[in-house]
Coordinates of C-alpha atoms in Angstrom, one line a residue:
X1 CA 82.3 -19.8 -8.9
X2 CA 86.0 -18.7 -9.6
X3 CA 87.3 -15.4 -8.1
X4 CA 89.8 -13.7 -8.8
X5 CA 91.0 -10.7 -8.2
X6 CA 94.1 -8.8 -9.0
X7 CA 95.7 -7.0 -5.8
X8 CA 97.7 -3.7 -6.1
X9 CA 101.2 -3.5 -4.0
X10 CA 100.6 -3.7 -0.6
X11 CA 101.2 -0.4 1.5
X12 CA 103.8 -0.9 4.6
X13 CA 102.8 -1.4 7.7
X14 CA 103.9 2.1 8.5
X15 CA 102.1 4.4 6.3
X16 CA 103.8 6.4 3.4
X17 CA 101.8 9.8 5.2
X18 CA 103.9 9.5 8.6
X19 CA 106.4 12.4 8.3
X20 CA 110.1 11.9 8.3
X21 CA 109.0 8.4 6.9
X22 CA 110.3 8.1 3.0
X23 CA 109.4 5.1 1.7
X24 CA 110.1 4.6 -2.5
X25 CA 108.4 0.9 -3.8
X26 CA 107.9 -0.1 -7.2
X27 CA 104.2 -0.7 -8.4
X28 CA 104.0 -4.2 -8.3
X29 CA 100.9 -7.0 -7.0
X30 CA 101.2 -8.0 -4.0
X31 CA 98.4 -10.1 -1.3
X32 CA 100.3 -10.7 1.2
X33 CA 100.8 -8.6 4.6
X34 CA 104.7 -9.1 4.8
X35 CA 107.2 -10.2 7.7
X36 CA 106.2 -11.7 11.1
X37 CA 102.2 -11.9 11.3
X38 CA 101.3 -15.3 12.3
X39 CA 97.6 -17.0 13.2
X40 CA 95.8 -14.0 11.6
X41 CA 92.0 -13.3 11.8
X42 CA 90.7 -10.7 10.3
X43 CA 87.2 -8.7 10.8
X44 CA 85.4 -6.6 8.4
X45 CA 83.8 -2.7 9.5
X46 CA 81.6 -1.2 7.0
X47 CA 84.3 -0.7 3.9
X48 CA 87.4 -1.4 6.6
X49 CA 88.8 -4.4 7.1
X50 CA 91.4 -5.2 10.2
X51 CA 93.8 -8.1 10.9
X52 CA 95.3 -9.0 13.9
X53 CA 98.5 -11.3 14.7
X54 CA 100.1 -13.4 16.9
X55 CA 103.0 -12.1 18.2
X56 CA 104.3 -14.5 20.4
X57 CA 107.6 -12.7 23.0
X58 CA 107.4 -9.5 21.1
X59 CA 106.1 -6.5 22.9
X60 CA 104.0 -4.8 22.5
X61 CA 101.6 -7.5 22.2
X62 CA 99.2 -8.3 18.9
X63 CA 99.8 -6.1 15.9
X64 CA 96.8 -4.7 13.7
X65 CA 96.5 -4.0 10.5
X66 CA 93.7 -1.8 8.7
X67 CA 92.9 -1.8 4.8
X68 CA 90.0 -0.7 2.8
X69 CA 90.5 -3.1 0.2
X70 CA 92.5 -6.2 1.2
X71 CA 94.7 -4.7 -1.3
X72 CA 96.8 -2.2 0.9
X73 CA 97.2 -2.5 4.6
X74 CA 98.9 -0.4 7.2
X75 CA 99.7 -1.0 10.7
X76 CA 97.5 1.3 13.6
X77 CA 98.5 -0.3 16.9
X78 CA 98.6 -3.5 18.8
X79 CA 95.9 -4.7 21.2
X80 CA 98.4 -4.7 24.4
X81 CA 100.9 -1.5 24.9
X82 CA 101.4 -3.8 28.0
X83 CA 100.7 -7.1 28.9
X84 CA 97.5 -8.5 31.1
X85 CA 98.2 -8.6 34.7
X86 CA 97.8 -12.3 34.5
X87 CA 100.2 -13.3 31.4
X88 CA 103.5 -14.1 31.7
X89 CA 104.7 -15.1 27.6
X90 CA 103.6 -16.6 24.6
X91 CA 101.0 -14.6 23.1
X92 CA 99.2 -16.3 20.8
X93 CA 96.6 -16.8 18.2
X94 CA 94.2 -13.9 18.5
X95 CA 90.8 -13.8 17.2
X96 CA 88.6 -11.0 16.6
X97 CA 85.0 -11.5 17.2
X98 CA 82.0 -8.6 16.5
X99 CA 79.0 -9.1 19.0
X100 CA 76.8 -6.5 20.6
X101 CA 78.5 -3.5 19.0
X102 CA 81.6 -4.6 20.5
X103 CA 84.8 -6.4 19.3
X104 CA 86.2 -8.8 20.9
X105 CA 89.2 -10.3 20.7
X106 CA 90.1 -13.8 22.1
X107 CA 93.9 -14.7 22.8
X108 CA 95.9 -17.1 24.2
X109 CA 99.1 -16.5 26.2
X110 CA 100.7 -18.2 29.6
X111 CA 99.2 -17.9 32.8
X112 CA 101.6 -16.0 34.9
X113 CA 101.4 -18.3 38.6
X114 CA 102.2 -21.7 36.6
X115 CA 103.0 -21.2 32.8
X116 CA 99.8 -23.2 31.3
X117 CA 98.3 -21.4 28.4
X118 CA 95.1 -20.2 28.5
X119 CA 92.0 -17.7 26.7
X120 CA 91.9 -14.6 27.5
X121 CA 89.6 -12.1 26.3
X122 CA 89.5 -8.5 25.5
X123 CA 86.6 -5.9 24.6
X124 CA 86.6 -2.5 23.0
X125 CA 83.9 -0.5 20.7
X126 CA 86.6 -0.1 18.3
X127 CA 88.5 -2.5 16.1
X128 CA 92.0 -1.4 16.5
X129 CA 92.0 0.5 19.8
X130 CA 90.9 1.2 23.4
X131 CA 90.4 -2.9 24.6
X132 CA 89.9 -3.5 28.5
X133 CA 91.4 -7.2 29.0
X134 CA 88.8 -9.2 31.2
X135 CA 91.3 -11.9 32.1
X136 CA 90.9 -15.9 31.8
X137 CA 88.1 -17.4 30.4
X138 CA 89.4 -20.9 29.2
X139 CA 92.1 -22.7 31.5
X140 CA 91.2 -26.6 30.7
X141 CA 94.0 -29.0 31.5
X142 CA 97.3 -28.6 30.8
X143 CA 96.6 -26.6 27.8
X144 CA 93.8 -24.3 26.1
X145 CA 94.7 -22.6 22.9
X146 CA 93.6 -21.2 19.6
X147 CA 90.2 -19.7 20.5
X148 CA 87.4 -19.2 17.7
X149 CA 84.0 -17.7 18.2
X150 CA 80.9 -18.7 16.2
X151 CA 77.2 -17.3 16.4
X152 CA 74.7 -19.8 15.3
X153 CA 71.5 -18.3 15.2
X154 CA 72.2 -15.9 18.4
X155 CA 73.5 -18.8 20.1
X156 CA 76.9 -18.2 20.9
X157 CA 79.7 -20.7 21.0
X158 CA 83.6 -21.2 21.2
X159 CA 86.0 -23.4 20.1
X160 CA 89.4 -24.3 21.2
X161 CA 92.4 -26.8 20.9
X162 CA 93.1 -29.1 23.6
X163 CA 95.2 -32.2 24.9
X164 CA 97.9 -30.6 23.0
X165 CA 100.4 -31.4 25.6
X166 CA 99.3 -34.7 26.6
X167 CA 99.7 -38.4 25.4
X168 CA 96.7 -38.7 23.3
X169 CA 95.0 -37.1 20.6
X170 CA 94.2 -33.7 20.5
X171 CA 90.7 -32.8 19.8
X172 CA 89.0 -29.5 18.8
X173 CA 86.3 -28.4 21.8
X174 CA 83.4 -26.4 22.1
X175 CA 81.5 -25.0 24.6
X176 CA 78.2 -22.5 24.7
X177 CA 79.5 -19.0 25.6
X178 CA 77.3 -16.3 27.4
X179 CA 75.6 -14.0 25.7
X180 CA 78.2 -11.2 26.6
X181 CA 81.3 -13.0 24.9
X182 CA 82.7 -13.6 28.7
X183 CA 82.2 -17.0 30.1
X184 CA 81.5 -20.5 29.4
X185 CA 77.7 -21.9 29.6
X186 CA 77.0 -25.9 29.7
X187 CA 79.9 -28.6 29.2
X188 CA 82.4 -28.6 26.8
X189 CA 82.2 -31.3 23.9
X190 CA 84.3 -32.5 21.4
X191 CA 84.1 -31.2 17.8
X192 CA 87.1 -33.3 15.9
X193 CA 89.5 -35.8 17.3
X194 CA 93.1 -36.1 16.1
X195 CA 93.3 -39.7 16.0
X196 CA 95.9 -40.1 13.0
X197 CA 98.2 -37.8 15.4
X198 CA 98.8 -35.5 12.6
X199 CA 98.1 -32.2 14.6
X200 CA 95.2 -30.3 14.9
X201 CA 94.4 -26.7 15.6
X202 CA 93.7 -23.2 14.3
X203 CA 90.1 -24.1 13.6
X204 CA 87.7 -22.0 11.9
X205 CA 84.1 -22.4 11.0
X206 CA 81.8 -21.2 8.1
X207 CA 77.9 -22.3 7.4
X208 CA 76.5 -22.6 3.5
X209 CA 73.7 -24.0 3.0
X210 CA 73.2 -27.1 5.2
X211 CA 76.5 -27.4 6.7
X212 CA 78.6 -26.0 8.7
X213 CA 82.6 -26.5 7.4
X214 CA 85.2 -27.1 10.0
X215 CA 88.9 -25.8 8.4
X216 CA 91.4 -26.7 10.3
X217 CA 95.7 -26.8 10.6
X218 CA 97.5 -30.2 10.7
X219 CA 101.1 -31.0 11.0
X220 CA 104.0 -29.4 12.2
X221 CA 103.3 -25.1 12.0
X222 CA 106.8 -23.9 12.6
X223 CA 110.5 -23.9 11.3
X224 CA 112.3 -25.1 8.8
X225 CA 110.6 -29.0 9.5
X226 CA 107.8 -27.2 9.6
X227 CA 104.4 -29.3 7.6
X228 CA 101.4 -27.3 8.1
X229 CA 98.6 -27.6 5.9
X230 CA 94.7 -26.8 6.0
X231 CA 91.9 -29.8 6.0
X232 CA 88.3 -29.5 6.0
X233 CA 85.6 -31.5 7.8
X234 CA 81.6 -31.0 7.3
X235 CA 78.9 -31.8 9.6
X236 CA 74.8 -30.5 9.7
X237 CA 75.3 -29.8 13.1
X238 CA 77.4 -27.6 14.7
X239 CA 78.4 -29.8 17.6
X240 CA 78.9 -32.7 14.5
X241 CA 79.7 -35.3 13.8
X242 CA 81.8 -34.1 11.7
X243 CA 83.1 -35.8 8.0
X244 CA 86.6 -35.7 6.3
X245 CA 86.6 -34.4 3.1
X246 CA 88.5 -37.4 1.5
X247 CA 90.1 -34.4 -1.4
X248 CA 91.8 -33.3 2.0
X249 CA 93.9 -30.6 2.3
X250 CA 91.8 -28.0 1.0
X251 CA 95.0 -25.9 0.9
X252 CA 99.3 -27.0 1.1
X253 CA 102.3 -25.5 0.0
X254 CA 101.7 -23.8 -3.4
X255 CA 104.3 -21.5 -5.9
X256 CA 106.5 -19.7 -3.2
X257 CA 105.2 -20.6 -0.1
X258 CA 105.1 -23.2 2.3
X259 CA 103.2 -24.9 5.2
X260 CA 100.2 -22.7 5.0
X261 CA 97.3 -22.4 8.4
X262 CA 95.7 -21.0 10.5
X263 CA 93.2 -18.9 9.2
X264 CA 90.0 -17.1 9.3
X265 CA 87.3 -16.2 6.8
X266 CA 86.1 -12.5 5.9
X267 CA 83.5 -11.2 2.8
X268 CA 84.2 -8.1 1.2
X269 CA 81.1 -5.5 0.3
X270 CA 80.8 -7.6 -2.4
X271 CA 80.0 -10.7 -1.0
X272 CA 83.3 -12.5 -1.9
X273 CA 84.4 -15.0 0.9
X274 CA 88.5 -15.3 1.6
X275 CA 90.7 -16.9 3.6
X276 CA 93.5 -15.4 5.6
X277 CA 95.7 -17.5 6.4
X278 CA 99.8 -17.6 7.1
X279 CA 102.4 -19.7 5.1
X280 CA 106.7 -19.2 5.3
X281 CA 108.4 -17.2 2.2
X282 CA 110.4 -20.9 0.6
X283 CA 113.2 -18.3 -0.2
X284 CA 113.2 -16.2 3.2
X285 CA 112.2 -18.6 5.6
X286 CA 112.3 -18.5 9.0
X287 CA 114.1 -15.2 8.5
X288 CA 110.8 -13.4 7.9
X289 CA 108.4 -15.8 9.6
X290 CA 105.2 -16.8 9.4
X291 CA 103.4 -13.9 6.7
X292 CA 99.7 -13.7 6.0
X293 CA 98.3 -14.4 3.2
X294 CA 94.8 -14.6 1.4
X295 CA 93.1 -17.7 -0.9
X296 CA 89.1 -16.9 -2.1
X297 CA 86.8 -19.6 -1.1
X298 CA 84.5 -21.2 -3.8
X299 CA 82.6 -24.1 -3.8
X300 CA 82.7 -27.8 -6.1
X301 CA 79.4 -29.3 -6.9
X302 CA 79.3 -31.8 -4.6
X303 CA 79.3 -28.8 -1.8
X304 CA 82.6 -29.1 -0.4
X305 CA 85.0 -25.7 -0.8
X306 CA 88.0 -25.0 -2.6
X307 CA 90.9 -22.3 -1.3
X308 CA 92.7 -20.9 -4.3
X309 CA 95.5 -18.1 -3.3
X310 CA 95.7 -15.3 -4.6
X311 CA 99.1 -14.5 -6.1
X312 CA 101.8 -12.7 -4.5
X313 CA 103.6 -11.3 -7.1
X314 CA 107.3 -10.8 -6.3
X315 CA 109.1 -7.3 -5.2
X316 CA 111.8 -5.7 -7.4
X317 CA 115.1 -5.1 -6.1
X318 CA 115.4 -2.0 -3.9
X319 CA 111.6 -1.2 -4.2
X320 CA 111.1 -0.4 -0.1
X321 CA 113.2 2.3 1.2
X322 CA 112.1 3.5 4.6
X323 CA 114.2 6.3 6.6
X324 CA 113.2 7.6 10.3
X325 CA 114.7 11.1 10.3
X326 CA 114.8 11.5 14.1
X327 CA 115.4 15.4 13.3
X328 CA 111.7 15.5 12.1
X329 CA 108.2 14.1 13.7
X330 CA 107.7 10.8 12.7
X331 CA 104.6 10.0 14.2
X332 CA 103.9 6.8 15.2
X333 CA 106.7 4.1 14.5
X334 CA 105.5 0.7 15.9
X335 CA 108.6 -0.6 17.6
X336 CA 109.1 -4.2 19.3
X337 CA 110.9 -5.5 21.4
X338 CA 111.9 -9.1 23.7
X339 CA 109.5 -7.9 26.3
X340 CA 110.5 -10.7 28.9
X341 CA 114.1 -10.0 28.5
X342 CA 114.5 -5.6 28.4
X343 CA 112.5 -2.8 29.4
X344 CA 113.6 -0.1 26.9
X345 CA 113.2 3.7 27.8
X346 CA 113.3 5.4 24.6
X347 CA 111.8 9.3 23.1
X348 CA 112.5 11.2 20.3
X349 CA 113.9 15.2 21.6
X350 CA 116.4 17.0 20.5
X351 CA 116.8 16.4 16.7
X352 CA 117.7 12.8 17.8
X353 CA 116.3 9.5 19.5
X354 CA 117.6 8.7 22.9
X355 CA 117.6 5.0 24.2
X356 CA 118.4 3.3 27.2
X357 CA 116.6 0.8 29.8
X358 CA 117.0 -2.1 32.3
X359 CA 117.6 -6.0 31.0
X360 CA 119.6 -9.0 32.9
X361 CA 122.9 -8.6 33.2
X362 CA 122.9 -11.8 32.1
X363 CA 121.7 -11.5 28.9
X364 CA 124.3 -9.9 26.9
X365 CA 122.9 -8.6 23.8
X366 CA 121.1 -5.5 25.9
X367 CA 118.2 -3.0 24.8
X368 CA 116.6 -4.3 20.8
X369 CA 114.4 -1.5 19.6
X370 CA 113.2 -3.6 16.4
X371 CA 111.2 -3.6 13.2
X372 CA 109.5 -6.7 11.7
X373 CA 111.6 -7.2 8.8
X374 CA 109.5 -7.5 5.2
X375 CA 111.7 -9.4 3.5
X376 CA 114.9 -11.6 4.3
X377 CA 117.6 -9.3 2.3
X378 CA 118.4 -5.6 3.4
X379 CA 120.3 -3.1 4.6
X380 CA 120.0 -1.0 7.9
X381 CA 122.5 2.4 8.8
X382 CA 121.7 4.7 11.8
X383 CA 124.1 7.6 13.1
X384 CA 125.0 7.1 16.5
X385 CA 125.8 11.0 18.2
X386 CA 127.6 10.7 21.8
X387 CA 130.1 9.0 23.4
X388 CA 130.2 6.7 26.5
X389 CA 130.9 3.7 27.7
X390 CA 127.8 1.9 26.6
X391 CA 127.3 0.2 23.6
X392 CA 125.3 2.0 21.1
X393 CA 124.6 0.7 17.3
X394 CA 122.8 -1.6 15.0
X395 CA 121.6 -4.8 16.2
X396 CA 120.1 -8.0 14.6
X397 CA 118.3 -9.7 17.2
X398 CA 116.5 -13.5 17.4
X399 CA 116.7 -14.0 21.2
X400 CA 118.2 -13.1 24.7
X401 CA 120.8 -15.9 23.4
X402 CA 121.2 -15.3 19.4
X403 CA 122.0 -11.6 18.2
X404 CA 124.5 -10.0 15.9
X405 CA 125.5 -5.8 15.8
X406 CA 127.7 -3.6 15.4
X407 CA 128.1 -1.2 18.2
X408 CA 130.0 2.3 19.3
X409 CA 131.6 1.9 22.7
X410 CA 134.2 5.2 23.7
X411 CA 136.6 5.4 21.2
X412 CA 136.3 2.1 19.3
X413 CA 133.9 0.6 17.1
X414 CA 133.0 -3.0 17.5
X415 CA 131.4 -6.1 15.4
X416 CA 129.6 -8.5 18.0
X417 CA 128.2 -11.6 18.4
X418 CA 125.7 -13.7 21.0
X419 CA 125.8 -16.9 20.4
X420 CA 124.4 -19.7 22.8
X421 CA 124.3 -16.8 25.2
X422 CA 127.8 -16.1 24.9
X423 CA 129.3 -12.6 23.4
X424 CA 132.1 -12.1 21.1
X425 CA 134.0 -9.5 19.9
X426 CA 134.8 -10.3 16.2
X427 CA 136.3 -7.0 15.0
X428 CA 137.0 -4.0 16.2
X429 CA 138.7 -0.4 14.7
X430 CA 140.1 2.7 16.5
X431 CA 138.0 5.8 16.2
X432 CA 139.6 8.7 15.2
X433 CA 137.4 11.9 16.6
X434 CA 134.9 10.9 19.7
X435 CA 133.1 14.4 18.6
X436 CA 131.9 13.9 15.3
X437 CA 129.0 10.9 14.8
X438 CA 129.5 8.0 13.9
X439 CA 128.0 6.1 10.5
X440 CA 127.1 2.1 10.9
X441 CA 125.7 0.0 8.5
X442 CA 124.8 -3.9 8.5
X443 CA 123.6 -5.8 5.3
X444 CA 121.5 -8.4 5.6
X445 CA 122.4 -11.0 2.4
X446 CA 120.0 -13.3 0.5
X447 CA 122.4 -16.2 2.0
X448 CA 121.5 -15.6 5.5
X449 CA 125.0 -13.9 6.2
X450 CA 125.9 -10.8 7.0
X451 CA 128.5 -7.5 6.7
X452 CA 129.3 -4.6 8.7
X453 CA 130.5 -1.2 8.0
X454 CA 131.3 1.5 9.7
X455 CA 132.6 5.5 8.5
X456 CA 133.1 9.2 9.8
X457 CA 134.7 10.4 6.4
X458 CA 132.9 10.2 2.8
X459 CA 133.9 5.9 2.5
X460 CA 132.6 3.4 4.2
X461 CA 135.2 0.7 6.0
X462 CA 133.9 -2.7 6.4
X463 CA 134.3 -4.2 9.3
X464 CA 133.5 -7.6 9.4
X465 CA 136.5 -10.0 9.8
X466 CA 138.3 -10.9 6.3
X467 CA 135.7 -9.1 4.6
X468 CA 134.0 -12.6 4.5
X469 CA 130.2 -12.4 4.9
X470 CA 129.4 -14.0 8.5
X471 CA 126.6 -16.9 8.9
X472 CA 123.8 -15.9 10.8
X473 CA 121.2 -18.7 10.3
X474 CA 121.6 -19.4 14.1
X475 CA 119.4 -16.1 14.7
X476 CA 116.0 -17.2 14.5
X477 CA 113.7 -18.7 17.1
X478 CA 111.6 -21.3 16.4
X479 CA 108.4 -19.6 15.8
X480 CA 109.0 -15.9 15.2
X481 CA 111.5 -14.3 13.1
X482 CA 114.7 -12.4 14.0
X483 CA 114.5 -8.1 13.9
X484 CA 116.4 -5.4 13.2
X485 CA 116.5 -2.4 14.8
X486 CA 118.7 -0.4 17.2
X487 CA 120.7 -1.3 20.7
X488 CA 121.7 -0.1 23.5
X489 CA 124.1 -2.1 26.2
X490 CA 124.9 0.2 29.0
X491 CA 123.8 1.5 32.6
X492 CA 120.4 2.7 33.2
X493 CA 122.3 5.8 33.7
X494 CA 123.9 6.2 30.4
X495 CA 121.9 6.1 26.8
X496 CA 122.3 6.0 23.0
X497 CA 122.0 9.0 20.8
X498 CA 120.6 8.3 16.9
X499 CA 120.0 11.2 14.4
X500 CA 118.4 8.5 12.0
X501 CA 117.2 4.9 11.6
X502 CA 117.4 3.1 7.9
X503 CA 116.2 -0.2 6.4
X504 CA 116.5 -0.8 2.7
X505 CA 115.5 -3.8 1.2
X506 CA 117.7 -5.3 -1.5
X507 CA 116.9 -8.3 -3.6
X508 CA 113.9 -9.9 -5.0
X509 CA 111.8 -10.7 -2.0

């Protein structure tokens, strides 16, 4: 059976009814939740569906989405304000899990005493909030990654990636889990076995009629080198053996996007099955990461599946416009930030939105109060209202080593760099009246370069040296992408005044 389905635009992760929050988009299709949302598994309530992500060394930890159609999503939290006692980085691959009226979600991140990833796990009766972390419940070797939870027949059992780390082939475990969702029952055995070295991970499994369908990520899943793909494998037993299919992958790089995996399946009321799944943006990149998308499942004759994506149609130019007017309640706006690196201290009071914190000395770049980015191409502009000696602006950040802003700092105005760890001032202006606010603005271009502007009259005055764009493809890490937001670098004592934050997105995306 063929299925398609024709998807409406998809709404922003911050919804359109948050006050102070004026978002303008163009009607256009859209199946895709945009910008950073990697590993994504999604879970069906009723008419509600939810998806959660990987965010990796963003804070707060795990981003959820909600829609009532897998047509239009918006964000409602993250499972983590803070992270588990026990974690230290790298938070991974979550995977949602209904069992006993409770969800569960299974994650990996690094242990804390000796930096070996392992499974956590975290319960809530609710999809999207209230979870109570109950700690380890995997550690296995040097490695233990990429949970997935399957109930066969009330018999409950997970699956995870190991020997990732070591010299010889990774292979796909399993292991009976307690009734409860909390610990391990019996031995672990081996599902799959990488023995072509291809890679091996973000494994899923379905059952029709017979057998029960192993998907699963090969290759390389991050980057610009990056050469993910998904494979299936079939066996009548969940514990296998398990066959190729020899039409392997199931699903590769297709239209616009590239190096597709790591997925999970959902039904809608329906009964249609899809595939969630996330693949790179060929024209954004590494600049907008890893974005979910979705492919419906059908089946060939000979009873192995087919993944066909669903189209995501491009944006028009200018067709997301969103503006935080810091003068008005905005409700809920789901900041990030490097949480190993900077502990921001930030609140909206006054008709303005005050920041400040604590980072490293050492790490130049300061406080990053960030948005995932949508798209690859835009524009942001805040208003920065006192002076002091700290810097206080617009910032573009990848990592503690690899950021770019433009920053207020007494009575000049700056355009910075970190690069390798290192900070630069490239350009810099005298301001004429430290009492009256100060306009920035930087533009993000299509060509991974970028401007910066600067104004306290009616013009704006660009700022960036020669008026030549400057290259900023050093930003990105290697498995998230870079965000923009706001910054602060200054004392604990001082802080950063903003009457508005603004990203516009230009281009097709």
């Amino acid at each position: 059976m063929i299925i398609q389905m024709r998807f409406k635009l998809l709404a922003l992760a911050i919804s359109i009814l948050l006050a102070g929050v004026r978002p303008s988009m163009a009607q256009q299709v859209r199946a895709n939740i945009p910008g950073d949302f990697a590993d994504p598994s999604i879970i069906r309530k009723g008419n509600s569906f939810y998806a959660i992500g990987t965010s990796s060394e963003w804070g707060p930890h795990f981003p959820i989405f909600r829609s009532n159609n897998l047509q239009q999503w918006e964000q409602t939290g993250f499972l983590f304000d803070k992270a588990p006692s026990w974690t230290s980085s790298s938070f991974w691959a979550p995977e949602f899990f209904y069992h006993h009226n409770t969800y569960y979600v299974y994650y990996t991140a690094k242990r804390k005493t000796d930096g070996v990833s392992c499974i956590g796990v975290a319960t809530s009766a609710y999809p999207d909030h209230g979870f109570k972390d109950h700690g380890i419940i995997i550690e296995y070797g040097k490695e233990a990654i990429d949970a997935f939870v399957y109930n066969d027949n009330g018999q409950l059992y997970i699956t995870w990636k190991a020997y990732g780390l070591d010299d010889r082939p990774i292979e796909i475990l399993g292991s009976k889990l307690s009734d409860d969702g909390l610990s391990l029952t019996g031995n672990p055995f081996t599902l799959l076995k990488d023995n072509v070295r291809s890679g091996m991970e973000g494994q899923s499994i379905i059952k029709k009629g017979n057998y029960y369908y192993l998907f699963y990520s090969a290759g390389n899943c991050c980057g610009v080198s990056c050469s993910y793909l998904v494979n299936v494998a079939r066996a009548t037993a969940i514990t296998g053996p398990y066959e190729e299919d020899t039409n392997n992958p199931v699903l590769s790089d297709n239209g616009g996007w590239k190096c597709p995996g790591h997925g999970t399946f959902v039904n809608d009321t329906a009964g249609n099955d899809f595939y969630i799944y996330h693949a790179y943006n060929k024209a954004s990149n590494v600049f907008t990461g890893r974005e979910a998308l979705i492919s419906a499942l059908s089946w060939k004759p000979n009873q192995w599946p087919e993944l066909k994506p669903v189209p995501v149609e491009p944006k028009s130019k200018e067709n997301i416009h969103l503006h935080y007017n810091f003068a008005k309640p905005t409700g809920k706006i789901f900041w990030q930030w490097d949480f190993r690196n900077m502990k921001p201290v930030f609140r909206q009071t006054g008709a303005q939105l005050q920041l400040s914190g604590l980072y490293n000395s050492d790490h130049p770049a300061g406080i990053a109060l960030t948005l995932r980015p949508y798209a690859a191409a835009y524009e942001i502009s805040t208003a920065v209202l006192n002076s002091n000696k700290a810097g206080k602006g617009l910032i573009i950040y990848g990592d503690v080593s690899a950021a770019v802003g433009i920053a207020v700092r007494q009575d000049k105005v700056e355009f910075w760099v970190v690069k390798d760890g290192k900070r630069n001032v490239l350009g810099e202006q005298k301001i004429t009246d430290t009492g009256k606010p100060v306009y920035l603005k930087m533009a993000m271009l299509p060509d991974f370069t970028c401007k910066v502007y600067w104004k306290q009259q009616a013009n704006w005055e660009e700022l960036t040296p020669g008026k030549t764009a400057y290259p900023i493809g050093f930003l990105p890490p290697w498995d998230r992408s870079p965000r923009p937001g706001l910054n602060f670098q200054g004392t604990p004592d001082e802080n950063a005044a903003f009457s508005f934050f603004d990203i516009r997105y230009t281009g097709e995306q």
